[in-house]
Amino acid sequence: MTDPMTPNTTLLIFSTIVLTGIGTTLFSYFMKKRGKKRISINSLKGWKDGGQVSKLFIYPVKSCKGCEVESFNCSGLGPIKGNTRDRVFMFVDGDNNFITARRFPRLTQIIPKVSEGYLNLQAPDMDDIHIKIPFNVKGNTNVRVWGETISAVDCKIASDWISKYLSPILDVKEPIKLVYFSGNTTARTVKEREIWPHMYREDGTAFADLAPFLLINSNSVKNLTDRIKSPSVVTYENFRPNILIGGASAFVEDNWSFLKIGEVIFRQTKPCDRCVLTTVDPRKGEKYPDGEPLKTLREYRCATDPKIKASSGSSPFMGINLAVEKEGVINVGDPVQFVTLQ
């Protein structure tokens, strides 16, 4: 039997405090920091152990399957491995508005692979398609992501292929197009909010929803799945992380202000509020009929602070959004260190 005063028990107690006090731990930290000046990474002290990197993923095409890698370079726009960049391809409808697996869950079954200058796409009951990546080609069409306009390259060859794949559920005016972001910087900016004082305008991405990186703690996922009473199979894949860590107590990542992995230093911009995309079964490309894992997450991971709740509504939190303060390479197995600002 474990002694009640062992370090493991202490960690469990701390984790429980974080879970039950989400309105006064995760969010009170951010609220206290309102109006503070940007913090220099050279001033950070007191790094603590936070587990290790278990898996790394890059998602070349927004809403499609990820590519698992052993290492990647961390740039301001997100992870890079050779010519594989994160969410630089995206599907748009006839009005050039971005589409995702929220609307078309079958997108999650497309397997992208970047090889020898081509994007190769595989999907159930479809012939593979090979698209030459238009490196260094200036954008020739304007597309919209969450209301923001961004210049992109129309990969015309893919239009018939993706429209055919989605045809059983197609409800757009014109054929769907695949577009590519060829730049190294983005015109997209982040709307700074007083409640998230470490989120800055320059933390923009190519086609990702919000942040260049998303970190998920495998023990936070386990804490969730232990609570789900339905037969729905939920894993870390439902949350589409770039960085999956292990060896840390559930939800301790909520309060990590800065992280050091390998030679890279990350800044937490905000906790990640989750949407219906998490209810898509990544194994089948169909939505769970019982609304998991959102249903259970909402029972204990929603904001209680009124100002945070006004922003996030009923969206619960799982994982943390990260921006890069110091670029470099991270690897599977790298230790994770963190600083929590008081």
mmCIF file of C-alpha atoms in Angstrom:
data_model
loop_
_atom_site.group_PDB
_atom_site.id
_atom_site.type_symbol
_atom_site.label_atom_id
_atom_site.label_comp_id
_atom_site.label_asym_id
_atom_site.label_seq_id
_atom_site.Cartn_x
_atom_site.Cartn_y
_atom_site.Cartn_z
ATOM 1 C CA MET A 1 0.000 0.000 0.000
ATOM 2 C CA THR A 2 1.247 3.488 -0.794
ATOM 3 C CA ASP A 3 2.097 5.628 2.190
ATOM 4 C CA PRO A 4 -0.362 8.569 2.367
ATOM 5 C CA MET A 5 2.444 11.090 2.555
ATOM 6 C CA THR A 6 4.507 9.855 -0.408
ATOM 7 C CA PRO A 7 5.436 12.274 -3.234
ATOM 8 C CA ASN A 8 2.967 10.470 -5.541
ATOM 9 C CA THR A 9 0.124 11.280 -3.180
ATOM 10 C CA THR A 10 1.284 14.874 -2.953
ATOM 11 C CA LEU A 11 1.186 15.133 -6.751
ATOM 12 C CA LEU A 12 -2.286 13.629 -6.803
ATOM 13 C CA ILE A 13 -3.506 16.136 -4.237
ATOM 14 C CA PHE A 14 -2.009 18.998 -6.223
ATOM 15 C CA SER A 15 -3.585 17.718 -9.426
ATOM 16 C CA THR A 16 -6.950 17.462 -7.692
ATOM 17 C CA ILE A 17 -6.636 21.052 -6.505
ATOM 18 C CA VAL A 18 -5.973 22.169 -10.082
ATOM 19 C CA LEU A 19 -8.982 20.226 -11.370
ATOM 20 C CA THR A 20 -11.452 21.395 -8.784
ATOM 21 C CA GLY A 21 -10.207 24.956 -8.676
ATOM 22 C CA ILE A 22 -10.000 25.631 -12.362
ATOM 23 C CA GLY A 23 -11.615 29.019 -11.955
ATOM 24 C CA THR A 24 -9.057 30.139 -9.391
ATOM 25 C CA THR A 25 -5.849 28.466 -10.569
ATOM 26 C CA LEU A 26 -5.572 28.336 -14.359
ATOM 27 C CA PHE A 27 -7.478 31.556 -14.895
ATOM 28 C CA SER A 28 -6.466 33.587 -11.849
ATOM 29 C CA TYR A 29 -2.853 33.379 -13.022
ATOM 30 C CA PHE A 30 -3.715 35.013 -16.347
ATOM 31 C CA MET A 31 -5.958 37.600 -14.734
ATOM 32 C CA LYS A 32 -3.226 38.671 -12.322
ATOM 33 C CA LYS A 33 -0.845 39.266 -15.206
ATOM 34 C CA ARG A 34 -3.028 41.775 -17.022
ATOM 35 C CA GLY A 35 -1.126 44.838 -18.066
ATOM 36 C CA LYS A 36 2.334 43.383 -17.352
ATOM 37 C CA LYS A 37 5.144 44.042 -19.803
ATOM 38 C CA ARG A 38 6.476 41.308 -22.057
ATOM 39 C CA ILE A 39 8.804 39.056 -20.102
ATOM 40 C CA SER A 40 12.388 38.484 -21.233
ATOM 41 C CA ILE A 41 13.328 34.818 -21.434
ATOM 42 C CA ASN A 42 16.731 35.765 -20.004
ATOM 43 C CA SER A 43 15.023 36.627 -16.730
ATOM 44 C CA LEU A 44 13.376 33.225 -16.317
ATOM 45 C CA LYS A 45 14.624 31.251 -13.331
ATOM 46 C CA GLY A 46 13.585 28.231 -11.308
ATOM 47 C CA TRP A 47 12.933 25.757 -14.118
ATOM 48 C CA LYS A 48 11.158 22.621 -12.893
ATOM 49 C CA ASP A 49 10.737 19.150 -14.379
ATOM 50 C CA GLY A 50 7.533 18.556 -16.323
ATOM 51 C CA GLY A 51 7.884 15.092 -17.811
ATOM 52 C CA GLN A 52 9.153 14.327 -21.305
ATOM 53 C CA VAL A 53 8.099 14.424 -24.941
ATOM 54 C CA SER A 54 6.262 11.226 -25.920
ATOM 55 C CA LYS A 55 5.222 11.961 -29.508
ATOM 56 C CA LEU A 56 5.525 14.742 -32.091
ATOM 57 C CA PHE A 57 3.134 15.476 -34.955
ATOM 58 C CA ILE A 58 2.924 17.745 -37.982
ATOM 59 C CA TYR A 59 -0.393 18.227 -39.813
ATOM 60 C CA PRO A 60 0.470 19.304 -43.371
ATOM 61 C CA VAL A 61 -3.194 19.660 -44.373
ATOM 62 C CA LYS A 62 -5.644 21.311 -42.013
ATOM 63 C CA SER A 63 -8.127 18.774 -40.550
ATOM 64 C CA CYS A 64 -6.403 15.759 -42.144
ATOM 65 C CA LYS A 65 -4.315 13.097 -40.407
ATOM 66 C CA GLY A 66 -1.036 14.056 -38.808
ATOM 67 C CA CYS A 67 2.452 12.831 -39.639
ATOM 68 C CA GLU A 68 4.269 11.417 -36.629
ATOM 69 C CA VAL A 69 7.959 12.363 -36.535
ATOM 70 C CA GLU A 70 10.873 11.830 -34.159
ATOM 71 C CA SER A 71 11.932 15.482 -34.197
ATOM 72 C CA PHE A 72 11.068 18.807 -35.742
ATOM 73 C CA ASN A 73 12.290 22.350 -35.961
ATOM 74 C CA CYS A 74 10.209 24.912 -34.094
ATOM 75 C CA SER A 75 9.622 28.073 -36.116
ATOM 76 C CA GLY A 76 7.428 31.057 -35.459
ATOM 77 C CA LEU A 77 4.762 29.600 -37.787
ATOM 78 C CA GLY A 78 4.858 26.110 -36.299
ATOM 79 C CA PRO A 79 6.748 22.816 -36.637
ATOM 80 C CA ILE A 80 8.870 21.993 -39.703
ATOM 81 C CA LYS A 81 10.526 18.745 -40.785
ATOM 82 C CA GLY A 82 12.302 19.143 -44.111
ATOM 83 C CA ASN A 83 9.587 20.260 -46.560
ATOM 84 C CA THR A 84 6.807 19.172 -44.203
ATOM 85 C CA ARG A 85 5.255 22.181 -42.521
ATOM 86 C CA ASP A 86 2.278 22.379 -40.219
ATOM 87 C CA ARG A 87 -1.104 23.336 -41.694
ATOM 88 C CA VAL A 88 0.176 25.079 -44.800
ATOM 89 C CA PHE A 89 -2.390 23.250 -46.984
ATOM 90 C CA MET A 90 -6.111 23.774 -46.493
ATOM 91 C CA PHE A 91 -9.386 23.047 -48.264
ATOM 92 C CA VAL A 92 -11.724 25.917 -49.111
ATOM 93 C CA ASP A 93 -15.250 26.041 -50.505
ATOM 94 C CA GLY A 94 -16.577 27.867 -53.550
ATOM 95 C CA ASP A 95 -16.543 31.160 -51.660
ATOM 96 C CA ASN A 96 -12.906 30.612 -50.591
ATOM 97 C CA ASN A 97 -13.883 30.092 -46.954
ATOM 98 C CA PHE A 98 -11.865 27.471 -45.095
ATOM 99 C CA ILE A 99 -13.521 24.145 -44.390
ATOM 100 C CA THR A 100 -12.608 21.645 -41.700
ATOM 101 C CA ALA A 101 -13.619 18.308 -40.224
ATOM 102 C CA ARG A 102 -16.134 20.145 -38.070
ATOM 103 C CA ARG A 103 -18.270 20.260 -41.203
ATOM 104 C CA PHE A 104 -16.760 17.333 -43.109
ATOM 105 C CA PRO A 105 -15.570 14.697 -40.616
ATOM 106 C CA ARG A 106 -14.311 12.507 -43.496
ATOM 107 C CA LEU A 107 -11.390 14.904 -43.918
ATOM 108 C CA THR A 108 -9.778 13.215 -40.907
ATOM 109 C CA GLN A 109 -9.345 10.054 -42.985
ATOM 110 C CA ILE A 110 -7.114 11.704 -45.582
ATOM 111 C CA ILE A 111 -3.480 10.720 -45.093
ATOM 112 C CA PRO A 112 -1.015 13.370 -46.310
ATOM 113 C CA LYS A 113 2.668 12.753 -46.905
ATOM 114 C CA VAL A 114 5.269 15.158 -48.220
ATOM 115 C CA SER A 115 7.998 13.543 -50.302
ATOM 116 C CA GLU A 116 10.458 14.815 -52.923
ATOM 117 C CA GLY A 117 8.627 18.086 -53.417
ATOM 118 C CA TYR A 118 5.157 16.548 -53.687
ATOM 119 C CA LEU A 119 2.171 16.370 -51.375
ATOM 120 C CA ASN A 120 0.711 12.879 -51.655
ATOM 121 C CA LEU A 121 -2.857 12.318 -50.476
ATOM 122 C CA GLN A 122 -4.462 8.961 -49.705
ATOM 123 C CA ALA A 123 -8.104 8.416 -48.754
ATOM 124 C CA PRO A 124 -10.470 5.437 -48.477
ATOM 125 C CA ASP A 125 -11.821 4.210 -51.847
ATOM 126 C CA MET A 126 -9.842 6.853 -53.718
ATOM 127 C CA ASP A 127 -6.822 6.687 -56.007
ATOM 128 C CA ASP A 128 -3.790 8.443 -54.552
ATOM 129 C CA ILE A 129 -3.089 11.924 -55.841
ATOM 130 C CA HIS A 130 0.318 13.611 -56.094
ATOM 131 C CA ILE A 131 0.457 17.398 -56.002
ATOM 132 C CA LYS A 132 3.652 19.260 -56.800
ATOM 133 C CA ILE A 133 4.198 21.724 -53.971
ATOM 134 C CA PRO A 134 4.356 25.280 -55.387
ATOM 135 C CA PHE A 135 7.347 26.422 -53.337
ATOM 136 C CA ASN A 136 8.077 30.160 -53.499
ATOM 137 C CA VAL A 137 5.041 30.805 -55.704
ATOM 138 C CA LYS A 138 3.217 33.993 -54.823
ATOM 139 C CA GLY A 139 -0.378 33.636 -53.733
ATOM 140 C CA ASN A 140 -2.884 33.858 -56.557
ATOM 141 C CA THR A 141 -6.115 33.692 -54.564
ATOM 142 C CA ASN A 142 -7.412 35.189 -51.342
ATOM 143 C CA VAL A 143 -8.906 32.769 -48.819
ATOM 144 C CA ARG A 144 -10.492 33.320 -45.438
ATOM 145 C CA VAL A 145 -9.684 31.674 -42.110
ATOM 146 C CA TRP A 146 -11.895 32.712 -39.199
ATOM 147 C CA GLY A 147 -12.788 35.901 -41.024
ATOM 148 C CA GLU A 148 -9.200 36.854 -41.847
ATOM 149 C CA THR A 149 -8.077 37.125 -45.461
ATOM 150 C CA ILE A 150 -4.791 35.503 -46.442
ATOM 151 C CA SER A 151 -3.090 35.031 -49.808
ATOM 152 C CA ALA A 152 -2.653 31.420 -50.965
ATOM 153 C CA VAL A 153 -1.802 29.336 -54.028
ATOM 154 C CA ASP A 154 -4.632 27.389 -55.662
ATOM 155 C CA CYS A 155 -3.544 23.741 -56.180
ATOM 156 C CA LYS A 156 -5.975 23.261 -59.051
ATOM 157 C CA ILE A 157 -5.123 19.614 -59.678
ATOM 158 C CA ALA A 158 -6.687 18.549 -56.369
ATOM 159 C CA SER A 159 -10.140 20.077 -56.842
ATOM 160 C CA ASP A 160 -11.817 17.155 -58.633
ATOM 161 C CA TRP A 161 -10.208 14.626 -56.275
ATOM 162 C CA ILE A 162 -11.391 16.207 -53.013
ATOM 163 C CA SER A 163 -14.827 17.065 -54.420
ATOM 164 C CA LYS A 164 -15.308 13.424 -55.429
ATOM 165 C CA TYR A 165 -14.161 12.191 -52.012
ATOM 166 C CA LEU A 166 -16.607 14.452 -50.201
ATOM 167 C CA SER A 167 -19.406 14.119 -52.749
ATOM 168 C CA PRO A 168 -21.669 11.944 -50.513
ATOM 169 C CA ILE A 169 -21.995 14.887 -48.132
ATOM 170 C CA LEU A 170 -21.086 17.818 -50.335
ATOM 171 C CA ASP A 171 -23.105 20.952 -49.623
ATOM 172 C CA VAL A 172 -21.012 23.737 -51.133
ATOM 173 C CA LYS A 173 -21.837 25.895 -54.144
ATOM 174 C CA GLU A 174 -18.772 24.977 -56.202
ATOM 175 C CA PRO A 175 -16.052 22.299 -56.174
ATOM 176 C CA ILE A 176 -13.777 22.335 -53.154
ATOM 177 C CA LYS A 177 -10.221 23.554 -53.697
ATOM 178 C CA LEU A 178 -6.906 22.785 -52.034
ATOM 179 C CA VAL A 179 -4.783 25.855 -51.330
ATOM 180 C CA TYR A 180 -1.190 26.249 -50.163
ATOM 181 C CA PHE A 181 0.540 28.876 -48.029
ATOM 182 C CA SER A 182 3.990 29.414 -49.515
ATOM 183 C CA GLY A 183 5.294 32.185 -47.282
ATOM 184 C CA ASN A 184 7.550 32.161 -44.249
ATOM 185 C CA THR A 185 5.666 34.944 -42.534
ATOM 186 C CA THR A 186 1.937 35.483 -42.252
ATOM 187 C CA ALA A 187 -0.381 38.435 -42.553
ATOM 188 C CA ARG A 188 -2.674 36.823 -39.996
ATOM 189 C CA THR A 189 -2.514 38.438 -36.587
ATOM 190 C CA VAL A 190 -3.817 37.441 -33.198
ATOM 191 C CA LYS A 191 -6.445 39.604 -31.585
ATOM 192 C CA GLU A 192 -4.860 40.579 -28.291
ATOM 193 C CA ARG A 193 -7.139 40.196 -25.314
ATOM 194 C CA GLU A 194 -6.718 41.638 -21.862
ATOM 195 C CA ILE A 195 -7.595 38.286 -20.308
ATOM 196 C CA TRP A 196 -4.689 36.570 -22.125
ATOM 197 C CA PRO A 197 -1.772 38.952 -21.509
ATOM 198 C CA HIS A 198 0.881 36.650 -23.008
ATOM 199 C CA MET A 199 -0.853 36.373 -26.362
ATOM 200 C CA TYR A 200 0.601 38.837 -28.856
ATOM 201 C CA ARG A 201 -0.444 40.049 -32.279
ATOM 202 C CA GLU A 202 2.645 38.538 -33.903
ATOM 203 C CA ASP A 203 1.697 35.023 -32.781
ATOM 204 C CA GLY A 204 -0.111 34.483 -36.076
ATOM 205 C CA THR A 205 -0.052 31.235 -38.058
ATOM 206 C CA ALA A 206 -0.561 30.044 -41.628
ATOM 207 C CA PHE A 207 -3.840 28.086 -41.562
ATOM 208 C CA ALA A 208 -3.891 26.817 -37.952
ATOM 209 C CA ASP A 209 -6.858 28.046 -35.909
ATOM 210 C CA LEU A 210 -4.930 30.095 -33.396
ATOM 211 C CA ALA A 211 -1.440 29.155 -32.220
ATOM 212 C CA PRO A 212 1.693 27.733 -33.871
ATOM 213 C CA PHE A 213 1.850 24.783 -31.437
ATOM 214 C CA LEU A 214 -0.506 22.747 -29.279
ATOM 215 C CA LEU A 215 0.710 20.680 -26.331
ATOM 216 C CA ILE A 216 -1.336 17.878 -24.800
ATOM 217 C CA ASN A 217 -0.519 16.022 -21.573
ATOM 218 C CA SER A 218 -1.270 12.281 -21.872
ATOM 219 C CA ASN A 219 -2.225 12.106 -18.174
ATOM 220 C CA SER A 220 -4.757 14.902 -18.672
ATOM 221 C CA VAL A 221 -6.306 12.801 -21.431
ATOM 222 C CA LYS A 222 -6.321 9.760 -19.123
ATOM 223 C CA ASN A 223 -8.027 11.776 -16.407
ATOM 224 C CA LEU A 224 -10.737 12.606 -18.953
ATOM 225 C CA THR A 225 -11.144 9.107 -20.388
ATOM 226 C CA ASP A 226 -11.408 7.638 -16.884
ATOM 227 C CA ARG A 227 -14.501 9.828 -16.419
ATOM 228 C CA ILE A 228 -16.206 9.031 -19.736
ATOM 229 C CA LYS A 229 -18.919 6.456 -19.157
ATOM 230 C CA SER A 230 -19.879 5.794 -22.788
ATOM 231 C CA PRO A 231 -18.235 3.267 -25.151
ATOM 232 C CA SER A 232 -16.740 6.048 -27.287
ATOM 233 C CA VAL A 233 -12.991 5.516 -27.695
ATOM 234 C CA VAL A 234 -11.245 8.809 -26.971
ATOM 235 C CA THR A 235 -7.467 9.246 -27.178
ATOM 236 C CA TYR A 236 -4.956 12.058 -27.554
ATOM 237 C CA GLU A 237 -5.671 11.885 -31.310
ATOM 238 C CA ASN A 238 -9.034 13.575 -30.727
ATOM 239 C CA PHE A 239 -7.126 16.685 -29.606
ATOM 240 C CA ARG A 240 -4.613 16.808 -32.479
ATOM 241 C CA PRO A 241 -1.468 17.816 -30.579
ATOM 242 C CA ASN A 242 1.843 18.831 -32.080
ATOM 243 C CA ILE A 243 3.549 17.882 -28.817
ATOM 244 C CA LEU A 244 2.353 15.036 -26.602
ATOM 245 C CA ILE A 245 4.036 14.760 -23.221
ATOM 246 C CA GLY A 246 4.072 12.077 -20.542
ATOM 247 C CA GLY A 247 5.277 11.871 -16.975
ATOM 248 C CA ALA A 248 3.396 14.936 -15.711
ATOM 249 C CA SER A 249 0.344 14.959 -13.454
ATOM 250 C CA ALA A 250 -3.018 15.675 -15.037
ATOM 251 C CA PHE A 251 -3.602 19.318 -15.944
ATOM 252 C CA VAL A 252 -0.449 20.694 -14.300
ATOM 253 C CA GLU A 253 0.327 22.180 -17.722
ATOM 254 C CA ASP A 254 -2.509 24.664 -17.211
ATOM 255 C CA ASN A 255 -0.253 26.904 -15.138
ATOM 256 C CA TRP A 256 2.988 26.598 -17.083
ATOM 257 C CA SER A 257 3.991 30.066 -18.223
ATOM 258 C CA PHE A 258 7.112 29.134 -20.191
ATOM 259 C CA LEU A 259 8.433 25.757 -21.315
ATOM 260 C CA LYS A 260 11.896 24.584 -22.272
ATOM 261 C CA ILE A 261 12.210 21.525 -24.500
ATOM 262 C CA GLY A 262 15.614 20.767 -25.966
ATOM 263 C CA GLU A 263 16.982 24.065 -27.222
ATOM 264 C CA VAL A 264 13.547 25.635 -27.646
ATOM 265 C CA ILE A 265 11.708 27.969 -25.279
ATOM 266 C CA PHE A 266 7.932 28.241 -25.623
ATOM 267 C CA ARG A 267 5.487 30.736 -24.146
ATOM 268 C CA GLN A 268 1.965 29.675 -23.281
ATOM 269 C CA THR A 269 -0.409 32.048 -25.048
ATOM 270 C CA LYS A 270 -3.625 30.631 -23.596
ATOM 271 C CA PRO A 271 -5.259 27.331 -22.658
ATOM 272 C CA CYS A 272 -6.930 25.653 -25.634
ATOM 273 C CA ASP A 273 -10.730 25.791 -25.619
ATOM 274 C CA ARG A 274 -12.135 22.797 -27.427
ATOM 275 C CA CYS A 275 -14.824 22.528 -30.103
ATOM 276 C CA VAL A 276 -16.889 19.879 -31.893
ATOM 277 C CA LEU A 277 -13.847 18.730 -33.854
ATOM 278 C CA THR A 278 -12.891 16.676 -30.795
ATOM 279 C CA THR A 279 -16.130 14.709 -31.187
ATOM 280 C CA VAL A 280 -14.979 13.266 -34.534
ATOM 281 C CA ASP A 281 -13.712 9.703 -34.181
ATOM 282 C CA PRO A 282 -10.253 9.904 -35.801
ATOM 283 C CA ARG A 283 -10.381 6.176 -36.601
ATOM 284 C CA LYS A 284 -13.603 6.356 -38.628
ATOM 285 C CA GLY A 285 -14.147 9.972 -39.673
ATOM 286 C CA GLU A 286 -17.560 10.058 -38.026
ATOM 287 C CA LYS A 287 -18.885 12.031 -35.079
ATOM 288 C CA TYR A 288 -19.532 10.153 -31.859
ATOM 289 C CA PRO A 289 -23.319 9.993 -31.325
ATOM 290 C CA ASP A 290 -22.952 10.750 -27.605
ATOM 291 C CA GLY A 291 -21.050 14.021 -28.021
ATOM 292 C CA GLU A 292 -17.945 12.831 -26.230
ATOM 293 C CA PRO A 293 -15.431 13.970 -25.168
ATOM 294 C CA LEU A 294 -16.968 17.461 -25.054
ATOM 295 C CA LYS A 295 -19.864 16.238 -22.918
ATOM 296 C CA THR A 296 -17.616 15.057 -20.095
ATOM 297 C CA LEU A 297 -15.075 17.869 -20.457
ATOM 298 C CA ARG A 298 -17.846 20.408 -19.911
ATOM 299 C CA GLU A 299 -18.592 18.853 -16.541
ATOM 300 C CA TYR A 300 -15.300 20.004 -15.045
ATOM 301 C CA ARG A 301 -13.111 21.926 -17.485
ATOM 302 C CA CYS A 302 -15.098 25.063 -18.330
ATOM 303 C CA ALA A 303 -14.193 28.537 -17.170
ATOM 304 C CA THR A 304 -15.731 29.832 -13.982
ATOM 305 C CA ASP A 305 -14.168 33.286 -14.069
ATOM 306 C CA PRO A 306 -16.854 35.576 -15.594
ATOM 307 C CA LYS A 307 -14.466 37.349 -17.977
ATOM 308 C CA ILE A 308 -12.945 34.131 -19.250
ATOM 309 C CA LYS A 309 -16.395 32.571 -19.566
ATOM 310 C CA ALA A 310 -17.592 35.552 -21.597
ATOM 311 C CA SER A 311 -14.854 34.719 -24.080
ATOM 312 C CA SER A 312 -14.933 30.911 -24.092
ATOM 313 C CA GLY A 313 -18.624 30.303 -23.375
ATOM 314 C CA SER A 314 -19.358 26.610 -22.866
ATOM 315 C CA SER A 315 -16.132 25.482 -24.533
ATOM 316 C CA PRO A 316 -14.047 23.413 -22.104
ATOM 317 C CA PHE A 317 -10.254 23.483 -21.956
ATOM 318 C CA MET A 318 -7.777 20.745 -22.807
ATOM 319 C CA GLY A 319 -4.144 21.419 -23.663
ATOM 320 C CA ILE A 320 -2.207 24.640 -24.019
ATOM 321 C CA ASN A 321 -1.421 26.836 -27.014
ATOM 322 C CA LEU A 322 2.230 27.746 -27.423
ATOM 323 C CA ALA A 323 4.291 30.302 -29.298
ATOM 324 C CA VAL A 324 8.061 30.164 -29.760
ATOM 325 C CA GLU A 325 10.340 32.515 -27.859
ATOM 326 C CA LYS A 326 13.575 30.756 -28.899
ATOM 327 C CA GLU A 327 13.641 28.634 -32.044
ATOM 328 C CA GLY A 328 15.404 25.299 -32.411
ATOM 329 C CA VAL A 329 14.869 21.547 -32.628
ATOM 330 C CA ILE A 330 12.972 19.272 -30.240
ATOM 331 C CA ASN A 331 13.018 15.471 -30.160
ATOM 332 C CA VAL A 332 10.925 12.624 -28.819
ATOM 333 C CA GLY A 333 12.327 11.807 -25.406
ATOM 334 C CA ASP A 334 13.460 15.353 -24.623
ATOM 335 C CA PRO A 335 12.775 16.407 -21.032
ATOM 336 C CA VAL A 336 10.207 19.139 -20.522
ATOM 337 C CA GLN A 337 10.932 21.939 -18.080
ATOM 338 C CA PHE A 338 8.630 24.769 -17.080
ATOM 339 C CA VAL A 339 8.408 28.008 -15.189
ATOM 340 C CA THR A 340 5.221 29.231 -13.533
ATOM 341 C CA LEU A 341 5.186 32.967 -12.946
ATOM 342 C CA GLN A 342 3.842 33.994 -9.575
#
